Every structure is written in structure tokens, then in C-alpha cells.
Short mmCIF file of C-alpha atoms in Angstrom, two decimals:
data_model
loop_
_atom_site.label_atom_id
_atom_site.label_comp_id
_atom_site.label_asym_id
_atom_site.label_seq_id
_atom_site.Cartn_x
_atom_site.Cartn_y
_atom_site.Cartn_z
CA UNK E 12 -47.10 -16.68 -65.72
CA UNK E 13 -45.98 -14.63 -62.41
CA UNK E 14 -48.75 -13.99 -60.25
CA UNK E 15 -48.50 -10.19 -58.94
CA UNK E 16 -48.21 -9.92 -55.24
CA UNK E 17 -50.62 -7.36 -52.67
CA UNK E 18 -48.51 -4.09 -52.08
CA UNK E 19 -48.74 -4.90 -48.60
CA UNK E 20 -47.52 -8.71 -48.93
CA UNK E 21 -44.08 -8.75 -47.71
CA UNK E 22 -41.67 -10.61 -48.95
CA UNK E 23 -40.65 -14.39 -47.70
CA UNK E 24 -37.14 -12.84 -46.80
CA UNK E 25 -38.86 -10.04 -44.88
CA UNK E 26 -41.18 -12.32 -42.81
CA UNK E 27 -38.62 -13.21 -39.98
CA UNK E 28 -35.87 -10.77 -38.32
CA UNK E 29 -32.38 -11.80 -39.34
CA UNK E 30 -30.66 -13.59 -36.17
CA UNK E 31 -28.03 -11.56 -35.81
CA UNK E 32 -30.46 -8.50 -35.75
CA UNK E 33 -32.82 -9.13 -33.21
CA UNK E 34 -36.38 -6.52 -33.01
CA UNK E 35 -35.34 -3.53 -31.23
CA UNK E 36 -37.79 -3.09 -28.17
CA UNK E 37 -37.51 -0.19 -25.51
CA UNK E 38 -34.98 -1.20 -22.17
CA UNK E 39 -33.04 -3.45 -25.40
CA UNK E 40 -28.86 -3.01 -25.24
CA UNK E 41 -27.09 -4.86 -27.72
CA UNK E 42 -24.40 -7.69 -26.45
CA UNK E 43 -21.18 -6.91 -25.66
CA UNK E 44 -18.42 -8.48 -27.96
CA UNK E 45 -17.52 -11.44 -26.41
CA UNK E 46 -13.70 -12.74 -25.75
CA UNK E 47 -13.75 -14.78 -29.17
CA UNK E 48 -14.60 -12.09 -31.24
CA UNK E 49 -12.31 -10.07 -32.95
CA UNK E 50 -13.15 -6.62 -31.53
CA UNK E 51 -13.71 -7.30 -27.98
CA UNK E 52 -11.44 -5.07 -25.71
CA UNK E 53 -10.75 -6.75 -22.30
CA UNK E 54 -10.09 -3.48 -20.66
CA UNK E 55 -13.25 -1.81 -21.69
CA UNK E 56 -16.01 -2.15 -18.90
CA UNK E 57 -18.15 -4.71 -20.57
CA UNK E 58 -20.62 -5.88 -17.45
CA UNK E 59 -20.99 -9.95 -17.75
CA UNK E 60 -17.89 -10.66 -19.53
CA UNK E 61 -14.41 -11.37 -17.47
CA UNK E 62 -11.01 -10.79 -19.16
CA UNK E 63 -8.83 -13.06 -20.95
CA UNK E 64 -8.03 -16.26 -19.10
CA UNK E 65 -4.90 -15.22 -16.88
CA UNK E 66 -5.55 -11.20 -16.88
CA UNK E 67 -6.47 -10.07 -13.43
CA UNK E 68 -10.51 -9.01 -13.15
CA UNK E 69 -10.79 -4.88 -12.55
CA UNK E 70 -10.47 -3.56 -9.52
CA UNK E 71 -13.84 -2.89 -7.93
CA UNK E 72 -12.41 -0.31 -5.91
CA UNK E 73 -12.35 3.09 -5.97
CA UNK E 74 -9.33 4.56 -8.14
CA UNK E 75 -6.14 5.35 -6.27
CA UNK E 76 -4.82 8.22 -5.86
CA UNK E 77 -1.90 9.61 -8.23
CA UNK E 78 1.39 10.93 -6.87
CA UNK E 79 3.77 13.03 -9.04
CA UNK E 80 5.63 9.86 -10.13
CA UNK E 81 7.10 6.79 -8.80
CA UNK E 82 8.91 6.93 -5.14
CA UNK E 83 12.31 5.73 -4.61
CA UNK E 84 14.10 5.60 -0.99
CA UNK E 85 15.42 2.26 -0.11
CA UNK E 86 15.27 0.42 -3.76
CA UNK E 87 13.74 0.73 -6.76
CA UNK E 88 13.11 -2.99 -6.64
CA UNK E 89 10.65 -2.77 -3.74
CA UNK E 90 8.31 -0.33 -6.35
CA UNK E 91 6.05 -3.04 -7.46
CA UNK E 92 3.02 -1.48 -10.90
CA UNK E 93 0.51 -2.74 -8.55
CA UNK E 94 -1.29 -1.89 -4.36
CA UNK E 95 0.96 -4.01 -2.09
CA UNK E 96 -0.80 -5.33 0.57
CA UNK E 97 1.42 -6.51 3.33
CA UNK E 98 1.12 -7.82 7.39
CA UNK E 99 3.51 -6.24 10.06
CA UNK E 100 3.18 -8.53 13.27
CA UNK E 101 4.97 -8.42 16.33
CA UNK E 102 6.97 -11.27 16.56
CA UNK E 103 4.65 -13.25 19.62
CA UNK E 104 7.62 -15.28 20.81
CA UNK E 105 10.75 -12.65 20.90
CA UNK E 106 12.30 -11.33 23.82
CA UNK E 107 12.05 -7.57 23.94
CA UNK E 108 10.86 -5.16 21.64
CA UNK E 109 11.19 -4.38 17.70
CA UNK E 110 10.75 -7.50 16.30
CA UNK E 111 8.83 -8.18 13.14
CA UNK E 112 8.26 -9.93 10.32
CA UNK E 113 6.35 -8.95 7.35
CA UNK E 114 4.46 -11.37 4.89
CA UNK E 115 2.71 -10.68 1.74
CA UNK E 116 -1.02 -12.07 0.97
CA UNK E 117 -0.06 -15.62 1.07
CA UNK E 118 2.12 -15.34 4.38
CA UNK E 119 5.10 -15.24 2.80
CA UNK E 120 8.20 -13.94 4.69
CA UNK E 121 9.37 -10.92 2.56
CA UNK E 122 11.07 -8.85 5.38
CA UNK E 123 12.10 -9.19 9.36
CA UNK E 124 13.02 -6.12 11.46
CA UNK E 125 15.14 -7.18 14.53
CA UNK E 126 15.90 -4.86 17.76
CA UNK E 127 19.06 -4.59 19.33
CA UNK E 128 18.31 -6.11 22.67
CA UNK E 129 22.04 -5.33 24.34
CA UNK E 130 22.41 -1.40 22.82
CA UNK E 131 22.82 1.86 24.28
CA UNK E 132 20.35 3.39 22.04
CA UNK E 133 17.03 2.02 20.46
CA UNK E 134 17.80 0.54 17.30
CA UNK E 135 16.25 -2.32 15.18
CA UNK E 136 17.31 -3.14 10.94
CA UNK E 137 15.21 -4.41 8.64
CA UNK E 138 16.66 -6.65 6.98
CA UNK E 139 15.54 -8.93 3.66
CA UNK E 140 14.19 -13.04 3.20
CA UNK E 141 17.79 -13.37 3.00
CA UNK E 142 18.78 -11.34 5.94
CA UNK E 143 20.57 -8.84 4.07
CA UNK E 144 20.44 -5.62 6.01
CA UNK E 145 18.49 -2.83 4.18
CA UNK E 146 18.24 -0.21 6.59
CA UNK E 147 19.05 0.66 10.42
CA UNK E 148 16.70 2.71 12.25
CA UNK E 149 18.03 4.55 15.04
CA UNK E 150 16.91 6.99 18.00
CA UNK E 151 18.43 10.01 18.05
CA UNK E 152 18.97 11.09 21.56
CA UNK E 153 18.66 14.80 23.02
CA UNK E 154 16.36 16.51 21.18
CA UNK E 155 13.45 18.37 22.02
CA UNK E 156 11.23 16.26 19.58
CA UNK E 157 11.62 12.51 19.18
CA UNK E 158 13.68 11.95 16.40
CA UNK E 159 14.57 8.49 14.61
CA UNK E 160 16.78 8.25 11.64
CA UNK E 161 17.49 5.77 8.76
CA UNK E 162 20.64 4.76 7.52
CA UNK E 163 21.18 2.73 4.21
CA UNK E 164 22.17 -1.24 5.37
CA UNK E 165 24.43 -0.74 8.08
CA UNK E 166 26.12 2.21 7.16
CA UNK E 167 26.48 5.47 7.57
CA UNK E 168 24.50 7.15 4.86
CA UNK E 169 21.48 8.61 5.95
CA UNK E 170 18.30 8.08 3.38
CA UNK E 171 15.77 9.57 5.86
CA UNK E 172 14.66 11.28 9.80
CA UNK E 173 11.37 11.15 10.75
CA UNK E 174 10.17 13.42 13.92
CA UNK E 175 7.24 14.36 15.60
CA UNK E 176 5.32 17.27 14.24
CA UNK E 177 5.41 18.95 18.12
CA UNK E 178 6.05 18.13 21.18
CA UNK E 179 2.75 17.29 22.71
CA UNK E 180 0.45 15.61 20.48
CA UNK E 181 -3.23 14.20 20.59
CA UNK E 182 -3.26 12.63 17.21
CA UNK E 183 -0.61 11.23 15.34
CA UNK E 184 1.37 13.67 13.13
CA UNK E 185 4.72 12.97 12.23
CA UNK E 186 7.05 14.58 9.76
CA UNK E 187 9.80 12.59 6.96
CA UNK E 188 12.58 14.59 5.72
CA UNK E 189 14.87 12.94 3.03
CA UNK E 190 18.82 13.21 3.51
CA UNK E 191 18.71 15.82 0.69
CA UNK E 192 15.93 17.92 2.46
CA UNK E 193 19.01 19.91 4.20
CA UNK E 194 16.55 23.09 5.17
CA UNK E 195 13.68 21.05 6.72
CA UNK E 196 11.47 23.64 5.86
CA UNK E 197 8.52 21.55 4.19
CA UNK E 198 8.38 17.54 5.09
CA UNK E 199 9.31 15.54 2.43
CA UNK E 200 6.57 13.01 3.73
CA UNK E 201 3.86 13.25 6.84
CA UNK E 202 1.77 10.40 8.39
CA UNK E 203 -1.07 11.14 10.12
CA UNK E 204 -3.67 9.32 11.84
CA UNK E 205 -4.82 7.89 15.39
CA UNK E 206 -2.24 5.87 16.75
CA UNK E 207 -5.14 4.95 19.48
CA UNK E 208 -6.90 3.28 16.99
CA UNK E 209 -3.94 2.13 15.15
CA UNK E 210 -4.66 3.99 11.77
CA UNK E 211 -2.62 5.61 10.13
CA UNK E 212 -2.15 7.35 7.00
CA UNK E 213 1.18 8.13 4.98
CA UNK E 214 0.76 10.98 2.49
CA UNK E 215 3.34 13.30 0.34
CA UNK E 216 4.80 16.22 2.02
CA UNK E 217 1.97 18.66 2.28
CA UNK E 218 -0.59 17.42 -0.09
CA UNK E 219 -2.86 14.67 -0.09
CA UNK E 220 -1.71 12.39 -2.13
CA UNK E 221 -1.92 8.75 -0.29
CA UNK E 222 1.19 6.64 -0.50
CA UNK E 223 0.19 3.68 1.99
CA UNK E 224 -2.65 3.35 4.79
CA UNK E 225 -2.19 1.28 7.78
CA UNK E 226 -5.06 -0.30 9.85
CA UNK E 227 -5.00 -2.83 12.83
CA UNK E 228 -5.25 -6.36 11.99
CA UNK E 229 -6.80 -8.75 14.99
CA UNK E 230 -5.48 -12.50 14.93
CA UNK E 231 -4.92 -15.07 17.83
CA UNK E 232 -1.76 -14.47 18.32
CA UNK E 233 -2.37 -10.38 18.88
CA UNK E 234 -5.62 -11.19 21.47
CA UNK E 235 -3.53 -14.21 23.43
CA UNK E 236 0.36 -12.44 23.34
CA UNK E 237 -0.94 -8.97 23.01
CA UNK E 238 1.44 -8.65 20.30
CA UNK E 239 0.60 -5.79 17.61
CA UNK E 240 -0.24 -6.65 14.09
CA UNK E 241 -0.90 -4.29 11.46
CA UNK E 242 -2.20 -4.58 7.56
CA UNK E 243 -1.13 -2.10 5.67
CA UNK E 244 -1.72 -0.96 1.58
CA UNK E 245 1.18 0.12 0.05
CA UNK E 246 -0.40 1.87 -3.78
CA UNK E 247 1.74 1.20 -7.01
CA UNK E 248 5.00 2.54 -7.59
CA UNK E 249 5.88 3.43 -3.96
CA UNK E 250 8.34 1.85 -2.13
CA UNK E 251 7.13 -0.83 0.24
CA UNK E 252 10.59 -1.57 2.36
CA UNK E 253 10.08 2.46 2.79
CA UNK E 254 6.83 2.55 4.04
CA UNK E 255 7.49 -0.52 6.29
CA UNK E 256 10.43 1.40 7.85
CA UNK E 257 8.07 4.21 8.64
CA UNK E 258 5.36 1.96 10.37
CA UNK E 259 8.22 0.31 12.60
CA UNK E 260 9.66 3.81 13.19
CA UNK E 261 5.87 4.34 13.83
CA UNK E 262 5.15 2.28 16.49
CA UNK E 263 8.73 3.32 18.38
CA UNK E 264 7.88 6.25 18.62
CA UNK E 265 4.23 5.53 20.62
CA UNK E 266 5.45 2.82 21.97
CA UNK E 267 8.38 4.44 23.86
CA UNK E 268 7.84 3.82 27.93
CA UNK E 269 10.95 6.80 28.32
CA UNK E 270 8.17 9.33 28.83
CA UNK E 271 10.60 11.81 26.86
CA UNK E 272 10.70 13.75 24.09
#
């Protein structure tokens, strides 16, 4: 005969919280899904829990910027989905001036921009690992605002000019017009910054939408040679080798003992 059980008795499966349902108690977040599970989403912010093995951990800085789309000038294989972070160093053993190499973040030699010690006019190419020429940068002479230009390799096709904003300048302010800019009415590209301080900013035309930021990088070699050396974040999609031919063009410009503009 069943004995009848208190209203109040509960019953033997009710005495214990399932496992997988622990006691909800105030300040109480459920886990996350972990990586084994079949709904956990690596790209959802899920504090405690790191991606797949061999996915890169989020970026704990702020977002970056967005331009109108990806920028082209030199190659479209220099456009890399990801910030670029790259060295620019005066080379600490080279006679004369506009010499450079550029590494990646593990030192690697991707690029090296070499002056023409024996010319007429200032002019250094950068030129690939290989030594392919990419692009010459050149002064151009008599005009009333220092002027560089770009040419594609060794040619004559001009990609870019880059100028100072005005004649007389406190603060760095310079102005990029593409080759197909032919009324130079708006810059294609500015960079602004203190030169002083060596940081610099490159943005888009008129807006402010960052493409790259440069800052000063101290080493041995820059505090025994007094040889420059810059780092300098290139964001995704924009041409690197670009933005490298801007910094050397860069430091030409404020580096130029003429005294003319």
C-alpha cells in the first residue's frame, strides 16, 4: 500500500538543482559557450575565453577609423586586410643623406630607399627586398613652395606631388595631389603634424579620416649616429610603399639645409 506524501514534501528529484542549472542568485551570469561547444562564436566578445587555436586574439584597441574604400597608388599588393606596423631608420652607416631601410615587426627588410649621392637634383627611389625600383622621388626645383614629385619605378609617369601647404610654416602641413588631380583645387591627401616632435599624421584630402600615423622611435643606433628612426602604423587596406614614400618625402622636405622654398 502507497503511503501518501505531506503537500509540502518535495519530491526526491526536486531535492537537488540539476547540474547544468545551477540556483540563480543576484550578481549570477551564466557561462559563456566554450570553444568545444557547438554554438560558441569566436568573434563574439565572450570575456575569459580566447579564439580558436591559430585565430588572432581581438584587438584591444580602439576601432580604426574607416576611409571610403581601399587606397591604391603604388600597388595593390602593398594593401595588406590588416594595421601595418613598419620601422623607417636612417641608414647609421651611409654616406650622405636619403638612405633607409624599412623592416616589418620582426626586422625584416621589406623596402630600402637610396639617395643619389652624385645628382644635380635631390632624388632618392625606393626600391623593393629585391631591389626592384618602385618609385623615384624627386625635387622639383623653382617654385615658390617646395615641391617633390613621384614617378612610377624609374619612369616617367607621375603617380603623385606633394608640396607644402604655404610658404612659411610652424607646424607641419603638407598637401598630396594624385597625377589625375589636374586642378589642384582640393588635396587628394594632407599630413599634418609636428615635425619638431617627429609626429605626424597622414589623413584623406580634407577630412579626417586617418590613413597612417608616424611617431619617433629611439634606439642605439639613433642616440650614438644621430640617425632618425621612425615607427609608423599604416591601417588596413592602405597602401604601405605609399605612405612610406610620403614619410621619406617627409623628412626631405624638413630636412633640407637649402634654406629655400
Amino acid at each position: 500500500m502507497a503511503m501518501d506524501r505531506p503537500n509540502d514534501a518535495p519530491l526526491a528529484f526536486d531535492m537537488a538543482p540539476h547540474p547544468q542549472q545551477p540556483p540563480q542568485q543576484a550578481g549570477y551570469a551564466p557561462m559563456a559557450p566554450q570553444p568545444h561547444e557547438p554554438n560558441y562564436d569566436p568573434s563574439a566578445s565572450q570575456p575569459g575565453y580566447p579564439p580558436y587555436p591559430g585565430q588572432p586574439l581581438p584587438n584591444p584597441t580602439p576601432p580604426l577609423p574607416l576611409t571610403s574604400g581601399p587606397i591604391t597608388v603604388i600597388g595593390q599588393q602593398f594593401c595588406a586586410p590588416y594595421p601595418v606596423d613598419l620601422t623607417i631608420a636612417e641608414k647609421s652607416m651611409s654616406i650622405g643623406e636619403g638612405n633607409f631601410t624599412v623592416t616589418d615587426v620582426n626586422g625584416n627588410i621589406i623596402f630600402q630607399v637610396k639617395g643619389a649621392m652624385f645628382s644635380l637634383f635631390d632624388k632618392c627611389v625606393l626600391r623593393d627586398v629585391a631591389g626592384n625600383p618602385l618609385v623615384t622621388l624627386r625635387q622639383k626645383t623653382l617654385t615658390a613652395h617646395r615641391r617633390w614629385e613621384a614617378y612610377r619605378g624609374e619612369s616617367t609617369e607621375l603617380l603623385f606631388s606633394v608640396k607644402k601647404s604655404s610658404i612659411i610654416q610652424f607646424a607641419t602641413n603638407l598637401h598630396v595631389f594624385l597625377a589625375s588631380n589636374s586642378s589642384k583645387d582640393v588635396c587628394d591627401f594632407k599630413i599634418k603634424g609636428s615635425w619638431g616632435e617627429r609626429s605626424c599624421v597622414v589623413y584623406q584630402g580634407n577630412t579626417e579620416n586617418i590613413l597612417a600615423q608616424m611617431h619617433k622611435k629611439h634606439n642605439i643606433k639613433s642616440v650614438l649616429f644621430g640617425k632618425d628612426s621612425f615607427g609608423v602604423t599604416v591601417y588596413p587596406h592602405i597602401d604601405y610603399a605609399f605612405i612610406v614614400a610620403l614619410i621619406v618625402i617627409l623628412y626631405e622636405i624638413n630636412m633640407d639645409r637649402s634654406g629655400e622654398d
